[in-house]
Amino acid sequence: MTNRSANATIKGYFYQFDHTILKILGASSGSASVVIEGIEDIDFTDGSDDVLVQCKYYEGTEYNHSVIKDAVIQMLRHYHKAGQFEKQQLRYRVFGHYKSGQDKLKQPFNLNFLKENFLTYTESDKDKKKTKQLEHERLKLSDAQLAHFQNLLEINIDAPSYENQQSQIVTTLKTQIAICSQEDAEVFYYPNAINAIQRLAVKQDIKDRKITKADFLARINCKEIVFNRWLHQKFGDEYYAKSIKRKHFKFASTKVPCASRIFVIDTAGEFEISKVTTLLSNLGNRFSHVEHKSTPQKDRFCPYVILRDLPIQDLIALKKNLLQQGINFVDGYPFQGSDFDPKLVASAPTKDNLIKLKFIPSLEQIKPMGKELKGSFIEVFDFFKSSPLEVNHIPTGVSCHSIKVPSLYLINEVF
């Protein structure tokens, strides 16, 4: 492949990524979603609006019907395979930018134009003999079915240029993210958006290449994380720890408000049983209710804890040490060999069982845990070292505070 063709291919991929960003940012609701490299380049769902998009960028090529013929044929095959033709609502879109030649396609066009220019092709047999193929006849589609497909098909060969589409993204980011300036959109949020799409695109499993608008915005809106990293580097551990405490753990009164607080703590590379025991003891004392003779049951609470990247043998040793030091906890396992039961962990402390900690075994159990905490204000505090929690681990509507820390020592300093 020549450098020129390689550059064009790379630019085409980025053009597709940019269009994906525009589609998800422009969606009408947070639950709208895209799948990157699904059935087509972009599979978009926004309520009842389902669209399969094939995106093409040929800034140095003149438009000809043959350029998009394969795309239309593949979409017709998908339409045929789906069946239930008269009921089908899924729409198909060919979206492309070309150097010239747009006047060759006059829209709307009739069925004969569709058949002759987009569904007719030649095929070579093993003897290299070429034969004419009519895709609609091969699929045995009637004119009525083909007309229905055509109503679902949209062809746009006047798509914006690479640069104009990027400008549209910057403008859209400013409307979708609070307090977002032109510079913020260009220098911070747009690169984050591209990185987020690229990370999804390389996932092997198609279900991992899907993201909602709400999750996408949460993933790219991480300016606070970058600022905290700068703050720590500039002013050091003590100042950084105090700033975290002021921002997240300073309450209007000396009494800690009742809430379901989930602390995700990254222990990678520095597990020492004495240090983690001290940290969890401080956490349990700081964020549990203070028991009095007249404490009502509704006012009893304690923190939830997830220890990331902690080997099971270390977790067992830690729990044993906590019990030996009189720190009571629950971990959601009713008997040896049982599955995790979030209902057990969600139960509040009682007068006779003053638990100080509730262990959640994995990140995948945060959402099930959230479902059990109905009627309770939930907050997630993610103390991470290299990468924060993925948005798919966070219950819908729950605030997650991503706090970068270099060590467990600094978390102790915060509390």
Short mmCIF file of C-alpha atoms in Angstrom, two decimals:
data_model
loop_
_atom_site.label_atom_id
_atom_site.label_comp_id
_atom_site.label_asym_id
_atom_site.label_seq_id
_atom_site.Cartn_x
_atom_site.Cartn_y
_atom_site.Cartn_z
CA MET A 1 0.00 0.00 0.00
CA THR A 2 1.37 3.42 -0.95
CA ASN A 3 1.71 6.18 1.63
CA ARG A 4 -1.07 8.11 -0.12
CA SER A 5 -3.53 5.20 0.01
CA ALA A 6 -2.51 4.40 3.61
CA ASN A 7 -3.14 8.00 4.64
CA ALA A 8 -6.52 7.97 2.91
CA THR A 9 -7.49 4.76 4.71
CA ILE A 10 -6.46 6.14 8.10
CA LYS A 11 -8.30 9.39 7.42
CA GLY A 12 -11.37 7.35 6.46
CA TYR A 13 -11.31 5.56 9.81
CA PHE A 14 -11.02 8.83 11.70
CA TYR A 15 -13.84 10.32 9.63
CA GLN A 16 -15.99 7.34 10.65
CA PHE A 17 -15.01 7.80 14.31
CA ASP A 18 -15.88 11.50 14.11
CA HIS A 19 -19.29 10.70 12.62
CA THR A 20 -19.87 8.20 15.43
CA ILE A 21 -19.10 10.92 17.98
CA LEU A 22 -21.55 13.28 16.28
CA LYS A 23 -24.29 10.64 16.21
CA ILE A 24 -24.01 9.80 19.91
CA LEU A 25 -23.66 13.44 21.03
CA GLY A 26 -26.67 14.43 18.95
CA ALA A 27 -28.90 11.67 20.33
CA SER A 28 -32.15 12.75 21.98
CA SER A 29 -31.67 10.79 25.22
CA GLY A 30 -28.94 9.44 27.48
CA SER A 31 -30.06 5.86 26.80
CA ALA A 32 -29.45 6.18 23.04
CA SER A 33 -26.54 3.99 21.98
CA VAL A 34 -24.09 3.20 19.21
CA VAL A 35 -22.25 0.01 18.33
CA ILE A 36 -18.95 0.62 16.56
CA GLU A 37 -18.19 -1.88 13.77
CA GLY A 38 -21.38 -3.84 14.40
CA ILE A 39 -23.60 -4.91 11.51
CA GLU A 40 -22.35 -1.81 9.68
CA ASP A 41 -19.73 0.82 10.54
CA ILE A 42 -22.17 2.41 13.01
CA ASP A 43 -25.31 0.82 14.46
CA PHE A 44 -27.32 3.62 16.06
CA THR A 45 -30.35 3.30 18.34
CA ASP A 46 -32.26 6.28 19.73
CA GLY A 47 -35.62 5.22 21.14
CA SER A 48 -37.60 3.76 18.24
CA ASP A 49 -35.10 5.10 15.69
CA ASP A 50 -32.74 2.31 14.59
CA VAL A 51 -30.25 3.08 11.81
CA LEU A 52 -27.37 1.13 10.27
CA VAL A 53 -24.80 3.54 8.85
CA GLN A 54 -21.99 2.86 6.40
CA CYS A 55 -19.59 5.80 6.35
CA LYS A 56 -17.24 6.57 3.44
CA TYR A 57 -14.66 9.33 2.95
CA TYR A 58 -13.15 9.86 -0.50
CA GLU A 59 -11.86 13.43 -0.63
CA GLY A 60 -9.71 12.65 -3.67
CA THR A 61 -12.27 10.53 -5.56
CA GLU A 62 -15.06 11.43 -7.93
CA TYR A 63 -18.41 9.94 -7.01
CA ASN A 64 -19.67 7.02 -9.11
CA HIS A 65 -22.56 4.69 -8.34
CA SER A 66 -20.12 1.75 -8.22
CA VAL A 67 -18.37 3.29 -5.20
CA ILE A 68 -21.38 2.69 -2.93
CA LYS A 69 -22.86 -0.34 -4.75
CA ASP A 70 -21.35 -2.90 -2.35
CA ALA A 71 -22.71 -0.97 0.64
CA VAL A 72 -26.27 -0.94 -0.78
CA ILE A 73 -26.09 -4.65 -1.66
CA GLN A 74 -24.92 -5.57 1.85
CA MET A 75 -27.79 -3.56 3.32
CA LEU A 76 -30.29 -5.28 1.03
CA ARG A 77 -28.96 -8.67 2.14
CA HIS A 78 -29.43 -7.66 5.76
CA TYR A 79 -32.98 -6.50 4.98
CA HIS A 80 -33.71 -9.83 3.27
CA LYS A 81 -32.24 -11.89 6.11
CA ALA A 82 -34.27 -10.00 8.73
CA GLY A 83 -37.54 -10.95 6.99
CA GLN A 84 -40.99 -9.61 7.96
CA PHE A 85 -40.51 -7.04 5.21
CA GLU A 86 -43.70 -5.01 5.60
CA LYS A 87 -43.14 -4.66 9.37
CA GLN A 88 -39.44 -3.82 9.27
CA GLN A 89 -38.56 -0.35 10.63
CA LEU A 90 -34.75 -0.55 10.73
CA ARG A 91 -33.33 2.12 8.46
CA TYR A 92 -30.19 2.07 6.32
CA ARG A 93 -27.91 5.01 5.58
CA VAL A 94 -24.95 5.44 3.24
CA PHE A 95 -23.06 8.54 4.35
CA GLY A 96 -20.11 9.78 2.31
CA HIS A 97 -17.91 12.66 1.21
CA TYR A 98 -16.48 12.84 -2.33
CA LYS A 99 -14.30 15.25 -4.29
CA SER A 100 -16.88 15.70 -7.06
CA GLY A 101 -19.55 13.91 -9.08
CA GLN A 102 -22.45 14.48 -6.70
CA ASP A 103 -24.60 15.63 -9.64
CA LYS A 104 -24.61 12.06 -11.00
CA LEU A 105 -27.09 10.98 -8.35
CA LYS A 106 -30.47 12.65 -8.74
CA GLN A 107 -32.78 11.93 -5.82
CA PRO A 108 -35.36 10.61 -5.42
CA PHE A 109 -34.74 7.82 -7.96
CA ASN A 110 -37.08 5.04 -9.07
CA LEU A 111 -36.88 1.26 -8.67
CA ASN A 112 -35.33 0.72 -12.07
CA PHE A 113 -32.51 3.12 -11.18
CA LEU A 114 -31.94 1.23 -7.91
CA LYS A 115 -31.83 -2.11 -9.72
CA GLU A 116 -29.58 -1.02 -12.58
CA ASN A 117 -27.07 1.13 -10.70
CA PHE A 118 -26.87 -0.37 -7.20
CA LEU A 119 -28.05 -3.99 -7.40
CA THR A 120 -26.56 -5.19 -10.71
CA TYR A 121 -22.98 -6.45 -10.87
CA THR A 122 -20.75 -8.96 -12.64
CA GLU A 123 -19.27 -12.08 -11.09
CA SER A 124 -16.46 -14.31 -12.36
CA ASP A 125 -16.63 -18.11 -12.20
CA LYS A 126 -13.65 -20.46 -11.78
CA ASP A 127 -12.87 -20.11 -15.51
CA LYS A 128 -12.87 -16.30 -15.13
CA LYS A 129 -16.01 -16.05 -17.19
CA LYS A 130 -18.03 -13.01 -16.17
CA THR A 131 -21.78 -13.22 -15.71
CA LYS A 132 -24.31 -10.54 -14.91
CA GLN A 133 -25.90 -10.79 -11.45
CA LEU A 134 -29.12 -9.12 -10.24
CA GLU A 135 -29.05 -9.13 -6.45
CA HIS A 136 -32.79 -8.48 -5.99
CA GLU A 137 -33.59 -11.47 -8.24
CA ARG A 138 -31.05 -13.68 -6.50
CA LEU A 139 -32.78 -12.85 -3.19
CA LYS A 140 -36.22 -13.34 -4.81
CA LEU A 141 -37.51 -9.96 -3.63
CA SER A 142 -40.67 -8.58 -5.19
CA ASP A 143 -40.94 -5.00 -6.43
CA ALA A 144 -43.15 -4.20 -3.44
CA GLN A 145 -40.52 -5.51 -1.02
CA LEU A 146 -37.78 -3.68 -2.91
CA ALA A 147 -39.81 -0.45 -2.75
CA HIS A 148 -40.17 -0.90 1.01
CA PHE A 149 -36.40 -1.34 1.31
CA GLN A 150 -35.87 1.82 -0.77
CA ASN A 151 -38.10 3.77 1.63
CA LEU A 152 -35.82 2.67 4.46
CA LEU A 153 -32.66 3.57 2.54
CA GLU A 154 -31.04 7.01 2.72
CA ILE A 155 -28.04 7.95 0.56
CA ASN A 156 -26.13 11.11 1.43
CA ILE A 157 -23.15 11.80 -0.85
CA ASP A 158 -22.92 15.46 0.22
CA ALA A 159 -21.50 14.73 3.69
CA PRO A 160 -19.25 17.43 5.20
CA SER A 161 -15.51 17.41 4.75
CA TYR A 162 -13.17 15.99 7.37
CA GLU A 163 -12.44 19.45 8.79
CA ASN A 164 -16.07 20.64 8.74
CA GLN A 165 -17.25 17.53 10.56
CA GLN A 166 -14.64 18.12 13.27
CA SER A 167 -15.90 21.70 13.64
CA GLN A 168 -19.41 20.32 14.10
CA ILE A 169 -18.14 18.06 16.90
CA VAL A 170 -16.52 20.99 18.72
CA THR A 171 -19.74 23.01 18.48
CA THR A 172 -21.80 20.03 19.73
CA LEU A 173 -19.44 19.35 22.64
CA LYS A 174 -19.92 22.94 23.83
CA THR A 175 -23.69 22.35 24.02
CA GLN A 176 -23.46 18.91 25.67
CA ILE A 177 -20.87 19.56 28.40
CA ALA A 178 -21.40 22.21 31.05
CA ILE A 179 -18.88 25.06 31.16
CA CYS A 180 -17.08 23.88 28.03
CA SER A 181 -15.17 26.56 26.14
CA GLN A 182 -13.98 26.37 22.54
CA GLU A 183 -10.46 25.60 23.75
CA ASP A 184 -11.68 22.92 26.18
CA ALA A 185 -13.63 21.23 23.39
CA GLU A 186 -10.70 21.29 20.94
CA VAL A 187 -7.82 20.47 23.30
CA PHE A 188 -9.42 18.25 25.93
CA TYR A 189 -12.87 16.81 25.21
CA TYR A 190 -12.46 16.03 21.50
CA PRO A 191 -9.23 14.00 21.99
CA ASN A 192 -10.96 12.18 24.88
CA ALA A 193 -13.90 11.39 22.60
CA ILE A 194 -11.64 10.01 19.86
CA ASN A 195 -9.74 7.88 22.39
CA ALA A 196 -13.00 6.53 23.82
CA ILE A 197 -14.26 5.49 20.35
CA GLN A 198 -10.92 3.92 19.42
CA ARG A 199 -10.84 1.86 22.62
CA LEU A 200 -14.33 0.56 21.85
CA ALA A 201 -13.51 -0.17 18.20
CA VAL A 202 -10.69 -2.61 19.05
CA LYS A 203 -12.80 -4.72 21.43
CA GLN A 204 -13.22 -8.27 20.10
CA ASP A 205 -16.74 -8.90 21.42
CA ILE A 206 -19.46 -6.86 19.72
CA LYS A 207 -21.29 -6.29 23.02
CA ASP A 208 -18.16 -4.51 24.31
CA ARG A 209 -18.27 -2.11 21.35
CA LYS A 210 -21.60 -0.64 22.45
CA ILE A 211 -21.97 2.54 24.50
CA THR A 212 -24.83 4.82 25.51
CA LYS A 213 -24.78 8.59 25.23
CA ALA A 214 -24.80 8.95 29.05
CA ASP A 215 -21.85 6.59 29.44
CA PHE A 216 -19.97 8.22 26.58
CA LEU A 217 -20.30 11.68 28.12
CA ALA A 218 -19.20 10.33 31.50
CA ARG A 219 -16.17 8.70 29.90
CA ILE A 220 -14.94 11.84 28.10
CA ASN A 221 -15.78 14.32 30.87
CA CYS A 222 -12.80 13.57 33.10
CA LYS A 223 -11.31 17.04 33.39
CA GLU A 224 -11.43 16.81 37.19
CA ILE A 225 -9.13 13.77 37.14
CA VAL A 226 -6.54 15.65 35.09
CA PHE A 227 -6.79 18.68 37.38
CA ASN A 228 -6.33 16.49 40.49
CA ARG A 229 -3.24 14.90 38.98
CA TRP A 230 -1.76 18.37 38.39
CA LEU A 231 -2.73 19.48 41.91
CA HIS A 232 -0.96 16.49 43.46
CA GLN A 233 2.19 16.96 41.40
CA LYS A 234 2.40 20.67 42.15
CA PHE A 235 1.62 20.76 45.88
CA GLY A 236 2.44 17.28 47.18
CA ASP A 237 0.70 14.59 49.25
CA GLU A 238 -0.38 16.62 52.27
CA TYR A 239 -2.03 19.44 50.33
CA TYR A 240 -3.64 16.99 47.89
CA ALA A 241 -5.05 14.83 50.72
CA LYS A 242 -6.52 17.91 52.40
CA SER A 243 -8.09 19.08 49.15
CA ILE A 244 -9.76 15.66 48.64
CA LYS A 245 -11.09 15.75 52.20
CA ARG A 246 -12.45 19.28 51.77
CA LYS A 247 -14.15 18.45 48.51
CA HIS A 248 -15.64 15.02 49.23
CA PHE A 249 -15.68 14.37 52.96
CA LYS A 250 -16.38 17.67 54.71
CA PHE A 251 -19.91 17.75 56.12
CA ALA A 252 -22.05 20.57 57.49
CA SER A 253 -21.89 19.10 61.00
CA THR A 254 -19.58 16.81 62.90
CA LYS A 255 -22.13 14.04 62.41
CA VAL A 256 -21.62 12.04 59.22
CA PRO A 257 -24.89 12.00 57.21
CA CYS A 258 -26.56 8.65 56.68
CA ALA A 259 -25.79 7.32 53.17
CA SER A 260 -24.68 4.22 51.29
CA ARG A 261 -21.05 5.02 50.48
CA ILE A 262 -19.14 2.56 48.31
CA PHE A 263 -15.34 2.86 48.50
CA VAL A 264 -13.38 1.26 45.67
CA ILE A 265 -9.74 0.98 46.71
CA ASP A 266 -6.90 -0.06 44.40
CA THR A 267 -4.44 -2.21 46.36
CA ALA A 268 -2.27 -3.20 43.37
CA GLY A 269 1.42 -3.56 44.16
CA GLU A 270 1.45 -2.55 47.83
CA PHE A 271 -0.65 -4.89 49.95
CA GLU A 272 0.51 -4.98 53.56
CA ILE A 273 -2.01 -6.53 55.90
CA SER A 274 -1.29 -4.09 58.74
CA LYS A 275 -1.67 -1.00 56.53
CA VAL A 276 -4.88 -2.19 54.87
CA THR A 277 -6.32 -3.21 58.25
CA THR A 278 -5.58 0.29 59.62
CA LEU A 279 -7.11 1.91 56.54
CA LEU A 280 -10.31 -0.16 56.76
CA SER A 281 -10.57 0.42 60.49
CA ASN A 282 -10.34 4.18 59.93
CA LEU A 283 -12.86 3.94 57.10
CA GLY A 284 -15.30 1.95 59.22
CA ASN A 285 -15.05 4.33 62.17
CA ARG A 286 -15.25 7.48 60.05
CA PHE A 287 -18.25 6.50 57.91
CA SER A 288 -20.37 4.43 60.29
CA HIS A 289 -23.08 5.80 62.56
CA VAL A 290 -22.31 6.55 66.20
CA GLU A 291 -24.35 4.18 68.35
CA HIS A 292 -26.39 5.59 71.24
CA LYS A 293 -28.97 4.01 73.52
CA SER A 294 -31.78 5.63 71.54
CA THR A 295 -30.36 5.24 67.97
CA PRO A 296 -33.27 4.38 65.63
CA GLN A 297 -32.68 1.54 63.15
CA LYS A 298 -33.08 3.87 60.15
CA ASP A 299 -30.05 5.90 61.31
CA ARG A 300 -27.66 2.94 61.36
CA PHE A 301 -25.20 2.62 58.47
CA CYS A 302 -21.62 1.71 57.58
CA PRO A 303 -19.43 1.88 54.44
CA TYR A 304 -19.17 -0.61 51.57
CA VAL A 305 -15.69 -1.62 50.37
CA ILE A 306 -14.25 -3.14 47.21
CA LEU A 307 -10.53 -3.95 47.17
CA ARG A 308 -9.35 -3.98 43.55
CA ASP A 309 -6.62 -6.35 42.37
CA LEU A 310 -6.30 -8.10 45.72
CA PRO A 311 -5.52 -11.85 45.42
CA ILE A 312 -8.05 -14.08 47.17
CA GLN A 313 -5.48 -15.48 49.63
CA ASP A 314 -4.61 -11.93 50.75
CA LEU A 315 -8.30 -11.05 51.10
CA ILE A 316 -8.86 -14.10 53.32
CA ALA A 317 -5.87 -13.19 55.50
CA LEU A 318 -7.13 -9.60 55.76
CA LYS A 319 -10.63 -10.64 56.84
CA LYS A 320 -9.17 -12.98 59.43
CA ASN A 321 -7.04 -10.14 60.81
CA LEU A 322 -10.04 -7.77 60.93
CA LEU A 323 -12.02 -10.27 63.02
CA GLN A 324 -9.06 -10.86 65.34
CA GLN A 325 -8.90 -7.10 65.97
CA GLY A 326 -12.60 -6.88 66.72
CA ILE A 327 -13.64 -5.16 63.49
CA ASN A 328 -17.01 -6.66 62.58
CA PHE A 329 -18.02 -6.96 58.91
CA VAL A 330 -20.25 -8.82 56.45
CA ASP A 331 -19.22 -10.05 52.99
CA GLY A 332 -22.42 -11.41 51.48
CA TYR A 333 -21.54 -15.11 51.58
CA PRO A 334 -24.07 -16.96 53.78
CA PHE A 335 -22.13 -20.25 53.78
CA GLN A 336 -18.90 -21.73 52.41
CA GLY A 337 -19.08 -22.21 48.64
CA SER A 338 -22.21 -20.09 48.21
CA ASP A 339 -22.73 -17.32 45.66
CA PHE A 340 -22.54 -13.68 46.69
CA ASP A 341 -25.89 -12.39 47.99
CA PRO A 342 -26.20 -8.58 47.76
CA LYS A 343 -29.30 -8.65 50.01
CA LEU A 344 -27.17 -9.80 52.94
CA VAL A 345 -24.72 -6.95 52.43
CA ALA A 346 -27.47 -4.36 51.97
CA SER A 347 -28.91 -5.12 55.42
CA ALA A 348 -28.22 -2.28 57.87
CA PRO A 349 -26.28 -2.78 61.10
CA THR A 350 -28.39 -3.53 64.16
CA LYS A 351 -27.99 -2.83 67.86
CA ASP A 352 -26.90 -6.43 68.40
CA ASN A 353 -24.71 -6.60 65.31
CA LEU A 354 -22.76 -3.36 64.97
CA ILE A 355 -20.92 -4.14 61.75
CA LYS A 356 -18.38 -1.56 60.60
CA LEU A 357 -17.70 -2.72 57.04
CA LYS A 358 -19.54 -4.37 54.16
CA PHE A 359 -17.41 -6.10 51.54
CA ILE A 360 -18.47 -6.21 47.87
CA PRO A 361 -16.42 -8.93 46.13
CA SER A 362 -15.99 -7.41 42.65
CA LEU A 363 -16.68 -4.42 40.43
CA GLU A 364 -19.34 -6.43 38.60
CA GLN A 365 -21.39 -6.60 41.82
CA ILE A 366 -21.72 -2.82 42.24
CA LYS A 367 -24.80 -2.60 40.03
CA PRO A 368 -26.63 -5.53 41.71
CA MET A 369 -25.71 -3.95 45.04
CA GLY A 370 -27.18 -0.64 43.93
CA LYS A 371 -30.51 -2.32 43.14
CA GLU A 372 -30.73 -3.55 46.73
CA LEU A 373 -30.10 -0.10 48.21
CA LYS A 374 -33.49 1.35 47.27
CA GLY A 375 -34.49 4.44 49.21
CA SER A 376 -30.88 5.18 50.15
CA PHE A 377 -28.59 7.90 48.81
CA ILE A 378 -25.67 6.14 47.10
CA GLU A 379 -22.21 7.52 46.32
CA VAL A 380 -19.19 5.73 44.85
CA PHE A 381 -15.67 6.90 45.75
CA ASP A 382 -13.14 5.37 43.35
CA PHE A 383 -9.59 5.61 44.69
CA PHE A 384 -7.65 4.46 41.60
CA LYS A 385 -3.97 4.32 40.68
CA SER A 386 -3.87 3.95 36.91
CA SER A 387 -7.39 3.87 35.46
CA PRO A 388 -10.76 4.85 36.98
CA LEU A 389 -13.85 2.67 37.02
CA GLU A 390 -15.50 1.97 33.70
CA VAL A 391 -18.90 3.62 33.48
CA ASN A 392 -20.60 0.27 32.89
CA HIS A 393 -19.82 -0.67 36.52
CA ILE A 394 -21.64 2.34 37.98
CA PRO A 395 -25.40 2.13 38.72
CA THR A 396 -27.54 4.52 36.68
CA GLY A 397 -28.08 7.85 38.42
CA VAL A 398 -25.34 7.26 41.01
CA SER A 399 -22.52 9.78 41.51
CA CYS A 400 -19.03 8.34 41.12
CA HIS A 401 -16.07 10.41 42.32
CA SER A 402 -12.86 9.29 40.62
CA ILE A 403 -9.90 10.16 42.85
CA LYS A 404 -6.38 9.35 41.67
CA VAL A 405 -4.03 8.29 44.47
CA PRO A 406 -0.46 7.00 44.34
CA SER A 407 -0.73 4.82 47.46
CA LEU A 408 -2.87 3.55 50.31
CA TYR A 409 -0.90 5.88 52.58
CA LEU A 410 -2.48 8.91 50.95
CA ILE A 411 -6.00 7.54 51.47
CA ASN A 412 -5.26 7.27 55.20
CA GLU A 413 -4.08 10.89 55.11
CA VAL A 414 -7.44 11.89 53.60
CA PHE A 415 -9.36 10.35 56.49
#
